[in-house]
Coordinates of C-alpha atoms in Angstrom, one line a residue:
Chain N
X24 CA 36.9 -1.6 -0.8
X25 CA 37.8 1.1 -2.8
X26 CA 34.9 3.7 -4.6
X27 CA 36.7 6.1 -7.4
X28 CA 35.4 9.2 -9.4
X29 CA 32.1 9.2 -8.4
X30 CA 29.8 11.1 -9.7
X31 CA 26.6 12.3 -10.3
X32 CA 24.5 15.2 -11.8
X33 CA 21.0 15.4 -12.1
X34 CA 18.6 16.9 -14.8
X35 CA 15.5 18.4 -13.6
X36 CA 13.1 19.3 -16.7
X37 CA 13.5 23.4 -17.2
X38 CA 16.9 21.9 -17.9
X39 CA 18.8 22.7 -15.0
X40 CA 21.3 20.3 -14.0
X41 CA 23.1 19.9 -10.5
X42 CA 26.1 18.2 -9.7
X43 CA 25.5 16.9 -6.5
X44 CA 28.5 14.7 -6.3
X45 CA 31.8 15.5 -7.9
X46 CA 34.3 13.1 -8.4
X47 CA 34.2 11.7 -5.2
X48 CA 36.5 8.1 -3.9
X49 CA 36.2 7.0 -0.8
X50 CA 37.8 4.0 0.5
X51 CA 35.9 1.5 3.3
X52 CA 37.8 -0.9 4.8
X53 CA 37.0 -4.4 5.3
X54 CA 35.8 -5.8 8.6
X55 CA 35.8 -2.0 9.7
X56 CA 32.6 0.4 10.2
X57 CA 33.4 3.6 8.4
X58 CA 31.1 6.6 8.7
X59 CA 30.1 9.0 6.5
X60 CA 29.8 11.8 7.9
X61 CA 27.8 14.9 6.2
X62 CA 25.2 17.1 6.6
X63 CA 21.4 17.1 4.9
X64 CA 21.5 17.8 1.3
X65 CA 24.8 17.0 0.8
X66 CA 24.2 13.9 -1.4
X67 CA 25.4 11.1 1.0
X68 CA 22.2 9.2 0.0
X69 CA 22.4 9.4 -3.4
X70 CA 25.8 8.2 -2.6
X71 CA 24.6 5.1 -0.9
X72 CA 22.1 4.2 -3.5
X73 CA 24.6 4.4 -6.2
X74 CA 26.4 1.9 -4.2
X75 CA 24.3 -0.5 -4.1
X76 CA 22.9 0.1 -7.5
X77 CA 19.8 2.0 -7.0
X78 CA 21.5 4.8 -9.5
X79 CA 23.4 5.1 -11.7
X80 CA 26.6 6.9 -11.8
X81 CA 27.0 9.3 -14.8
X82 CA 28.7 7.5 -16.8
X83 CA 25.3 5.4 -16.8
X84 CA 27.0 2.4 -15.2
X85 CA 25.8 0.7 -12.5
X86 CA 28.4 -0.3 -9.0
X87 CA 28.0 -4.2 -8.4
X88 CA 29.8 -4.0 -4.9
X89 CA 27.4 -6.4 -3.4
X90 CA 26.0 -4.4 -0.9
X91 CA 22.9 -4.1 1.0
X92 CA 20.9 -0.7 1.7
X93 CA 19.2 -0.3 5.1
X94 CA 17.2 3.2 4.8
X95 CA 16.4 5.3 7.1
X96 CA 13.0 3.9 7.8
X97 CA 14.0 0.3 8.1
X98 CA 11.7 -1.7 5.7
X99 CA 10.9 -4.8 7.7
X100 CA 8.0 -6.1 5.6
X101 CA 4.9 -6.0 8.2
X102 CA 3.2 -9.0 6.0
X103 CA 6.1 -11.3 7.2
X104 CA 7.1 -12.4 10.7
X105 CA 10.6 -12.4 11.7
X106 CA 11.6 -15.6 10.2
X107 CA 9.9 -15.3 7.1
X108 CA 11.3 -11.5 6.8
X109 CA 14.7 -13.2 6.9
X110 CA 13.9 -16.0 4.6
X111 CA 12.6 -13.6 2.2
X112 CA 16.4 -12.3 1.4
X113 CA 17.6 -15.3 1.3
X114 CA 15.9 -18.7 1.1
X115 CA 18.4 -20.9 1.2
X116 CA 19.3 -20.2 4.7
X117 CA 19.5 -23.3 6.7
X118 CA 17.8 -23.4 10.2
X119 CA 21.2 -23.4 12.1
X120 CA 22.1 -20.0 10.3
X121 CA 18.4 -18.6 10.7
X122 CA 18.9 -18.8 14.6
X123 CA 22.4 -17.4 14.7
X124 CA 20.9 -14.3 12.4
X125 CA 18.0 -14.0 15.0
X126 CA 20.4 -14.2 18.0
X127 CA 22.9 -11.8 17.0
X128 CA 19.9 -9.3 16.5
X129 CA 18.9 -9.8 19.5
X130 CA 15.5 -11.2 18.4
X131 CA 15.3 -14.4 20.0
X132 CA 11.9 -15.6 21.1
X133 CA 10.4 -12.8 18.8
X134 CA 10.5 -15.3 15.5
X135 CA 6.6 -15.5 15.3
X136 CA 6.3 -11.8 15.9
X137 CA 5.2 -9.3 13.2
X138 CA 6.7 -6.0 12.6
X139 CA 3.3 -4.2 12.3
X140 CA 3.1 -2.0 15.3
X141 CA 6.4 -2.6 16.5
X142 CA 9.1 -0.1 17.3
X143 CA 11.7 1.5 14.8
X144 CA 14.5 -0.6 16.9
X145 CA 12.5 -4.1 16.2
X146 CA 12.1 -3.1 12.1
X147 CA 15.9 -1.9 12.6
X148 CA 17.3 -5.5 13.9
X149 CA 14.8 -7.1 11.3
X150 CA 16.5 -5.4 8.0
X151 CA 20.0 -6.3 9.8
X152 CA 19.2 -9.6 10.1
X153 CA 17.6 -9.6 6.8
X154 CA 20.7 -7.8 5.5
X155 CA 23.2 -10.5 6.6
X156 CA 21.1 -13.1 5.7
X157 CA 22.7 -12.3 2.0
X158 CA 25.6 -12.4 3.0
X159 CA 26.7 -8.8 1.4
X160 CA 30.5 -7.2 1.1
X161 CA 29.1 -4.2 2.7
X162 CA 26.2 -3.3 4.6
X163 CA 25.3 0.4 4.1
X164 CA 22.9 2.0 6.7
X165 CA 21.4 5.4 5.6
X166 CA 20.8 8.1 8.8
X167 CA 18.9 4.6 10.4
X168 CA 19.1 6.2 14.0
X169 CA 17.9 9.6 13.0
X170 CA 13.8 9.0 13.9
X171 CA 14.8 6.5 17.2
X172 CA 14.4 7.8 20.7
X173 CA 18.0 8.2 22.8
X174 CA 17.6 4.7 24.8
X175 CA 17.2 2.7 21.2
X176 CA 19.6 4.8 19.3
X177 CA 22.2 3.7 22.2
X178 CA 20.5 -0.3 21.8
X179 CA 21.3 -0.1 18.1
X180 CA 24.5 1.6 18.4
X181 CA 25.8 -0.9 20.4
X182 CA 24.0 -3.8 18.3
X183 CA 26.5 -2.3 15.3
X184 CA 29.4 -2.3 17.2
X185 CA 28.7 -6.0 18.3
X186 CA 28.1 -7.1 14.9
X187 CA 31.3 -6.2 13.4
X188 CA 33.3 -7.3 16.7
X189 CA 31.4 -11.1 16.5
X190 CA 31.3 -11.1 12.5
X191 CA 33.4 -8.5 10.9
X192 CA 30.8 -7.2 8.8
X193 CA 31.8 -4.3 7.2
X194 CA 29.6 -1.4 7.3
X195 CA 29.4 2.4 5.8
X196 CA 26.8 4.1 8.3
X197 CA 26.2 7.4 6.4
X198 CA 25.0 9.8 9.2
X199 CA 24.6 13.9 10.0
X200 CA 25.5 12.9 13.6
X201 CA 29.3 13.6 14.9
X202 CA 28.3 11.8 17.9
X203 CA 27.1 8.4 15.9
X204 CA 30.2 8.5 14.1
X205 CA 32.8 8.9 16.5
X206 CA 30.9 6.2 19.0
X207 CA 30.6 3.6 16.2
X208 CA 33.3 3.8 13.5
X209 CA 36.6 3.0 13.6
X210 CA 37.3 5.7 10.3
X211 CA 34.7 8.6 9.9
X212 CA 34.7 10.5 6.3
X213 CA 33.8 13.9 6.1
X214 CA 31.8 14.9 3.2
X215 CA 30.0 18.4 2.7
X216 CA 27.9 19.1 -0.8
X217 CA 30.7 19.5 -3.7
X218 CA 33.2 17.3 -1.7
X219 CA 35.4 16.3 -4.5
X220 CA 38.5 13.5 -4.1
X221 CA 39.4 11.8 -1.1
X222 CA 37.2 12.5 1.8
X223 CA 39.3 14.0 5.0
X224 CA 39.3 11.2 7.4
X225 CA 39.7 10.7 11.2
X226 CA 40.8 8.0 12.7
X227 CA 38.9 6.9 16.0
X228 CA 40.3 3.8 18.4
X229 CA 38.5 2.5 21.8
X230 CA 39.7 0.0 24.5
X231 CA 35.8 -0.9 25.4
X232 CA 33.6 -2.3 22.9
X233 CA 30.7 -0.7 25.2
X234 CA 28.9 2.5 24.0
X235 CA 28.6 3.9 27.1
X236 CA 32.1 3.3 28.1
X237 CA 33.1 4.5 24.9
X238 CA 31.1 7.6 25.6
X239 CA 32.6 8.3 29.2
X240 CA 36.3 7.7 27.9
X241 CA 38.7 10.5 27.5
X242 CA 39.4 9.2 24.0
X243 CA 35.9 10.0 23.0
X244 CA 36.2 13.6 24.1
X245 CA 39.4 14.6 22.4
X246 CA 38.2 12.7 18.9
X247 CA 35.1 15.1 19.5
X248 CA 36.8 17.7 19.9
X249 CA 39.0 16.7 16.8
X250 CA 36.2 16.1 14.4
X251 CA 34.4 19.1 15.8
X252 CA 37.5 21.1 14.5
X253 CA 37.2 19.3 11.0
X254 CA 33.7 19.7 10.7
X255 CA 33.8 22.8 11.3
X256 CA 36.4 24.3 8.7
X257 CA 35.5 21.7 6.7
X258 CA 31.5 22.4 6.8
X259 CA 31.5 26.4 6.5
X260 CA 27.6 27.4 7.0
X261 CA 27.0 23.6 7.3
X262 CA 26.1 22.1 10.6
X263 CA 26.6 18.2 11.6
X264 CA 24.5 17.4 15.1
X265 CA 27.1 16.9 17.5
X266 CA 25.4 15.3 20.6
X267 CA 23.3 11.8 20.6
Chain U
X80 CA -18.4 0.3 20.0
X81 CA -19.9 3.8 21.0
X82 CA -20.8 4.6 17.3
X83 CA -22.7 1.5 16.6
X84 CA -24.7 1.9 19.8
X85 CA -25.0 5.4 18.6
X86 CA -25.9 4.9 14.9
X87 CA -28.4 2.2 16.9
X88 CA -29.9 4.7 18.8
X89 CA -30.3 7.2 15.4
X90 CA -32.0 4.6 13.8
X91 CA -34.3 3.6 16.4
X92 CA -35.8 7.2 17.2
X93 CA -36.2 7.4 13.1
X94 CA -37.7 4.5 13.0
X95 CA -40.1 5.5 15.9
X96 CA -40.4 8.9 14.3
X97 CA -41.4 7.1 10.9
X98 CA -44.4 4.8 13.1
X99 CA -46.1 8.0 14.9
X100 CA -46.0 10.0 12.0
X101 CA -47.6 7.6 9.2
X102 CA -49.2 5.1 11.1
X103 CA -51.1 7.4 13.2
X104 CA -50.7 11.0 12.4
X105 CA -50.8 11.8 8.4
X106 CA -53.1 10.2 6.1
X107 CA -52.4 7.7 3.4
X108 CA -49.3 9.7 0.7
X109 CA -47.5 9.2 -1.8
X110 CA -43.9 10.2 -0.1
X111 CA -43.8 7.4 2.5
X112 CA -46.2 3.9 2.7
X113 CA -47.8 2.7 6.3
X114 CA -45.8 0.6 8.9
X115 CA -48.5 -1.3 8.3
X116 CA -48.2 -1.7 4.6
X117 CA -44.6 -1.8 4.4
X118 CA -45.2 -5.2 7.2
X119 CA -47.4 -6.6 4.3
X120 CA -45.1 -5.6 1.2
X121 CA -42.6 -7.3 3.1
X122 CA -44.5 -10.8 3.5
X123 CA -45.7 -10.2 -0.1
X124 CA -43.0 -9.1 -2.5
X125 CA -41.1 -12.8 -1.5
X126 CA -44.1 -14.8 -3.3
X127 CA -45.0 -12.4 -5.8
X128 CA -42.0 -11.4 -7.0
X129 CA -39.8 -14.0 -6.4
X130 CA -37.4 -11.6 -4.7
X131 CA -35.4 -14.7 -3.2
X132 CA -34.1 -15.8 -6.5
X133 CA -33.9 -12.2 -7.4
X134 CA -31.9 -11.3 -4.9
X135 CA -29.7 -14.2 -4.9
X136 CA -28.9 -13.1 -8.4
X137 CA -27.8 -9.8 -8.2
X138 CA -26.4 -10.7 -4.6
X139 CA -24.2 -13.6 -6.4
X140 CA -23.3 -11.5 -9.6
X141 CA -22.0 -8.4 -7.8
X142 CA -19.9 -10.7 -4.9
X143 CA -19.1 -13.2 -7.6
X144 CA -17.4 -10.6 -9.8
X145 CA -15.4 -8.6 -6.7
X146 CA -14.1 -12.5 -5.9
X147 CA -13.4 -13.5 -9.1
X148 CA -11.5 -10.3 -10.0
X149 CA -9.4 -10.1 -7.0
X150 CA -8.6 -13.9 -7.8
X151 CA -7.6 -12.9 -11.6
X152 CA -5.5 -10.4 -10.4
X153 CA -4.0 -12.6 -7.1
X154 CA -3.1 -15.6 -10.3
X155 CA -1.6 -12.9 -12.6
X156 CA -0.1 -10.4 -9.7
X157 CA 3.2 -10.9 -11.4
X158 CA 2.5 -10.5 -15.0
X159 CA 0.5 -7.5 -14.7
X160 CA 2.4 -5.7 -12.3
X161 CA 5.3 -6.1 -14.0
X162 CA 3.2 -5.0 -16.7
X163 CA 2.0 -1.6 -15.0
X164 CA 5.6 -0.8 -14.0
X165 CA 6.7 -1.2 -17.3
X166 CA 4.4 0.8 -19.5
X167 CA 4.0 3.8 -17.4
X168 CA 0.9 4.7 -19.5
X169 CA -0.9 1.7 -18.3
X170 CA -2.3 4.0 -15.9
X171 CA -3.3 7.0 -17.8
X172 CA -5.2 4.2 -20.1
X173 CA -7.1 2.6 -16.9
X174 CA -7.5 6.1 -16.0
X175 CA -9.4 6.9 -19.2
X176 CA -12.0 4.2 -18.4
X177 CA -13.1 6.3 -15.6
X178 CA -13.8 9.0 -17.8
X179 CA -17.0 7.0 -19.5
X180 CA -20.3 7.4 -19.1
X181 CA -20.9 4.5 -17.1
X182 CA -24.4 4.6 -18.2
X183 CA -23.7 4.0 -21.9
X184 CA -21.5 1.0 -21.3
X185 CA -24.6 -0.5 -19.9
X186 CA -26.8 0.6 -22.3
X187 CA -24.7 -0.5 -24.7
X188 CA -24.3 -4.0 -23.5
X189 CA -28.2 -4.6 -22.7
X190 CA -28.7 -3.2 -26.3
X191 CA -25.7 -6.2 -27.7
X192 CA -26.6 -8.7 -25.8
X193 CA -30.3 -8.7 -25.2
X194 CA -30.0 -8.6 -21.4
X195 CA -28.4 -12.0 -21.6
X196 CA -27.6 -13.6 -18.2
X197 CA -24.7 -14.0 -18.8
X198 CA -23.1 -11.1 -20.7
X199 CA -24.5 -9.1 -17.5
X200 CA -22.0 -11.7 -15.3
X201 CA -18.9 -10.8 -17.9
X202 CA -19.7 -7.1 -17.8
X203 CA -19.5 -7.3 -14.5
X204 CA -17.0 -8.8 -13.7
X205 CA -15.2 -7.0 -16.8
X206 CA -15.9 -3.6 -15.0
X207 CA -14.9 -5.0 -11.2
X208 CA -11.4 -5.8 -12.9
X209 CA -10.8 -3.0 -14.5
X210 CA -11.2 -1.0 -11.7
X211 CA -9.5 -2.8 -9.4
X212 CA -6.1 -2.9 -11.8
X213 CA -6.5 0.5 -11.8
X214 CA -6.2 1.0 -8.4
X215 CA -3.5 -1.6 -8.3
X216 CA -1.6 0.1 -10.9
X217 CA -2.1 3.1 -9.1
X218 CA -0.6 1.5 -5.5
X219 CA 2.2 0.3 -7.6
X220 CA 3.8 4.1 -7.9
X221 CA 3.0 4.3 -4.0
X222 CA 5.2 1.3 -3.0
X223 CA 7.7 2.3 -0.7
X224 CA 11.2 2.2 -2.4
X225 CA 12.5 0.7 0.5
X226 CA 10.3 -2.0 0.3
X227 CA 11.8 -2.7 -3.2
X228 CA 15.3 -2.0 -2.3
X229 CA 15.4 -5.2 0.1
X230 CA 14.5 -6.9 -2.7
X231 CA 17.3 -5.8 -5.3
X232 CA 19.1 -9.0 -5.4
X233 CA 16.2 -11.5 -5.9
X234 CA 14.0 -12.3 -8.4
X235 CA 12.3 -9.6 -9.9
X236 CA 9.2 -11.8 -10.5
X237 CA 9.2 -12.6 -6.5
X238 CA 9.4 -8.5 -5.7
X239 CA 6.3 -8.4 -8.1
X240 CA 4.3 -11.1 -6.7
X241 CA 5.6 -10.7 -2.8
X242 CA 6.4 -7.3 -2.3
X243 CA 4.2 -5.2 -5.0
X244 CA 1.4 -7.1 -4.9
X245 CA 1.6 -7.3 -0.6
X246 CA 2.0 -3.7 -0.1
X247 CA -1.1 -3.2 -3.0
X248 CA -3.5 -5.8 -1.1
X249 CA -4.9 -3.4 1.9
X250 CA -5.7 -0.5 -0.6
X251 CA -7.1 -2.9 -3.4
X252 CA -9.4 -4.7 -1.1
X253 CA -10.6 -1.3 0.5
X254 CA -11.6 0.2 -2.9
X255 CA -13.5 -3.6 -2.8
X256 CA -15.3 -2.0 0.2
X257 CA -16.4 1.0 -1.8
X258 CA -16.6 -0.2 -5.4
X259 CA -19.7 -2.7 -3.9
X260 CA -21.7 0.2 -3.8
X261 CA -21.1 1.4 -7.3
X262 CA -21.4 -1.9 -8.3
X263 CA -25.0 -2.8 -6.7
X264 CA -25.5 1.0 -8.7
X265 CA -24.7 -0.5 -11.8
X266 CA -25.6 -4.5 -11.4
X267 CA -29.5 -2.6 -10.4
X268 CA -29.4 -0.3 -13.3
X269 CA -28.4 -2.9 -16.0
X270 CA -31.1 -5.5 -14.5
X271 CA -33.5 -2.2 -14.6
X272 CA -32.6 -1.5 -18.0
X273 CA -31.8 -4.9 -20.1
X274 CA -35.0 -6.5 -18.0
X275 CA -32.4 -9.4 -17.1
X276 CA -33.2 -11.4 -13.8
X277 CA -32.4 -9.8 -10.7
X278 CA -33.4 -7.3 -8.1
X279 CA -33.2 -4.1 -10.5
X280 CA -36.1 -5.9 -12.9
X281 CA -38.2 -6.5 -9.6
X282 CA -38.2 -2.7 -9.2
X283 CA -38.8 -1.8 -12.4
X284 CA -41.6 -4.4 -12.1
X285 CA -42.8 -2.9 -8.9
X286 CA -42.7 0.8 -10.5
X287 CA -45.1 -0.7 -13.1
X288 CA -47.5 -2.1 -10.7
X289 CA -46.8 1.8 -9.0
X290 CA -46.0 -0.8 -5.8
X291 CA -44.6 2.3 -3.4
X292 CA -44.7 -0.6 -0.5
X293 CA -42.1 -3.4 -2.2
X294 CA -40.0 -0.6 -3.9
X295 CA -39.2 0.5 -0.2
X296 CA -39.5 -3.3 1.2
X297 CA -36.4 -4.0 -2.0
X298 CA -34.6 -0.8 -1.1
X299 CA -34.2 -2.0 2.8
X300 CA -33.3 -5.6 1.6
X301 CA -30.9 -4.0 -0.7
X302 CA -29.5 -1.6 2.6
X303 CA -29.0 -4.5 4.0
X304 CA -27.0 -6.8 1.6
X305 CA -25.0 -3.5 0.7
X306 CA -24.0 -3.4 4.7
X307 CA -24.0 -7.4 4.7
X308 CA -21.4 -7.1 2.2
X309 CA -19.1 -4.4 3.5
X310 CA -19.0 -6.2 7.1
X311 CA -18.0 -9.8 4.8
X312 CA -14.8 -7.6 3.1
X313 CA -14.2 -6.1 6.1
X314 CA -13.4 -9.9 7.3
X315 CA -11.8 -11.2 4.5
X316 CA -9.3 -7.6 4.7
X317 CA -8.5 -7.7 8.2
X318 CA -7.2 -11.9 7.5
X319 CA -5.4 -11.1 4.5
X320 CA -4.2 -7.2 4.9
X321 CA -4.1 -8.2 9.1
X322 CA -1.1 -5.8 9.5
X323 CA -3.2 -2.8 8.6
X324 CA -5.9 -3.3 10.6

């Protein structure tokens, strides 16, 4: 799935305008998770809501790539139980599908159970399920880990990494953690603010499809220490977060 | 549970308080009647004013309109918020209405329509509504946009009607919670004014008669339908809006 010439200025009303992304293409493979990799303020949201049409680019068009947006504070409507939170996307679902959407969230028994009060990971595997439920091209997830504590961010990590191993979903998880990336994605795309062009890539390739494997692994250490090396030249005064 | 035993306890020693000090210590006033009195007014004031009917009047008119209007705006939900999210100035114009004299509208209606019956039910019901789109307009700009973003590729109309008007409901039905005291305000002051039937022409009747006893004997009743009323929405909102509560 390829993204070309991106971009997008914005107007404020003294008549200032900023050009917070410049011509950017990025390219997500299919059945892969990519990460995006970039630092507050660099534009990376605005970047996920122009693909899945929540902005416009400036040419005033609108990307149709049949995606689905998962914010950072996963919207899991508190009115709706589980069940009818995924119904709500999509409808049509049949039962059969509903209960392989619930188990591969890891939500089974919790069908009757309302958001409301519930923790960020239990809203997070809600909007997933609700996000597949639609069946999108691409599921983009903006900074969804930032607010969780270290035990849920690993839960959901790993819920990620599942999901594209059982159903090849492809997903763009746009993050300002190193860590995230390199644990999750099999490509991770560097972007700083006035990236222009092809984002500088790294590659990253694991025998285990366990985090925590992943994390003890050799590979791990020398992508980090990779990426750290890109981020770094790459980010001048910028900083990613580097540990979980 | 604390604060109602507390608030219990407040009253009570007022009460007492009130007892001691014009039952047996000051003589007969004109700032507060006797116990005693007040005991009589109270048996009194439900034959000779017909406070029952009164009361089930202004009672109905006031809960009858805050009903009716949330059930306008629960049929139309999808009309009218698209509505509101498409003429931004929707706002500023139900905005505006707060602006005026309150008194005047009513002034204005008793004068138009002779303190009829029913024009006091309309206006009421007219004035519940506005303010309650208004507030609903208002919790339209407050939805979270990631509440509408799940929604991109549906219906718009089903966003409107499931998502906008959902995220609106605990908000609208807690200005219901305070706009029921403006609205006894107004629903009394119209009755007082326009002489139409209800609780707000028994005062004024009792102010005639200078009957200190039943004006205090209404005011209680009045306390108590107002608190009556607040614990009745304070149901209905934790059913509907339960995932505020």
């Amino acid at each position: 799935m390829k993204f070309e010439n991106i971009s997008k200025t914005f107007a404020y009303k003294n008549g200032l305008k900023v050009k917070l992304l410049d011509d950017i293409s990025l390219d997500v493979k299919e059945g892969e998770i990519t990460s995006l990799l970039a630092s507050a303020g660099s534009g990376k949201s605005t970047l996920l809501k122009i693909l899945c049409g929540l902005e416009l680019v400036d040419s005033g068009q609108r990307i149709d790539a049949q995606t689905c947006l998962i914010p950072s504070q996963p919207s899991s409507f508190p009115w709706m139980n589980v069940t009818e939170n995924i119904l709500f996307a999509n409808e049509r679902l049949d039962e059969q599908t509903q209960k392989k959407l619930v188990h591969l969230v890891g939500l089974e028994g919790y069908e009757n159970h309302y958001p409301n009060n519930k923790s960020l990971g239990f809203r997070f595997r809600i909007a997933i399920a609700r996000a597949l439920a639609v069946n999108p091209k691409l599921i983009l997830l903006d900074e969804p880990f930032a607010a969780m504590d270290q035990k849920t961010k690993l839960e959901m990590l790993q819920l990620i990494v599942d999901l594209n191993k059982e159903n090849k979903t492809t997903i763009l998880l746009a993050t300002s953690n190193l860590s995230e990336a390199l644990l999750v994605s099999q490509t991770i795309l560097f972007m700083k603010k006035g990236s222009t062009g092809n984002l500088p890539s790294e590659k990253t390739e694991y025998s285990s499809s366990n985090i925590l494997d992943r994390m003890n692994s050799t590979s791990y250490s020398e992508y980090l220490t990779n990426s750290e090396k890109i981020a770094e030249s790459f980010a001048t005064h910028q900083s990613f977060t580097i540990s979980l | 549970m604390n604060s109602y035993r507390d608030k219990f306890k407040i009253l009570s020693a007022l009460a007492f308080v009130y007892i001691i000090l014009f039952e047996f210590v000051l003589p007969v006033n004109k700032f507060l009647p006797k116990p005693t009195i007040l005991l009589e007014s109270f048996m009194h004031v439900w034959q000779d004013y017909s406070l029952l009917a009164g009361m089930l009047i202004t009672t109905g008119t006031i809960y009858f309109a805050i009903g009716f209007s949330l059930f306008l705006l629960w049929i139309f939900r999808g009309s009218l918020i698209k509505f509101f999210l498409s003429f931004s100035q929707s706002l500023e114009v139900l905005q505006f209405f707060k602006s005026i004299p309150i008194f005047l509208i009513i002034l204005m209606t008793a004068f138009w329509f002779d303190g009829l019956e029913l024009a006091k039910i309309i206006f009421t019901i007219l004035i519940t509504f506005i303010n309650l789109s208004r507030v609903l307009a208002k919790e339209l700009i407050r939805t979270k946009p990631e509440y509408v973003s799940v929604g991109l590729s549906l219906n718009p109309d089903k966003i409107y009607s499931e998502v906008y008007w959902k995220a609106s409901l605990p908000n609208l039905l807690e200005l219901a919670i305070r706009f029921q005291r403006i609205l006894w305000l107004i629903v009394l002051t119209y009755e007082f004014v326009a002489m139409s039937f209800g609780m707000g022409t028994i005062m004024r009747l009792a102010l005639q008669y200078r009957d200190f006893g039943a004006i205090i004997v209404i005011g209680i009743i009045q306390a108590l339908l107002i608190w009556f009323g607040t614990v009745i929405i304070k149901f209905v909102k934790k059913k509907i809006a339960f995932w505020e509560s």
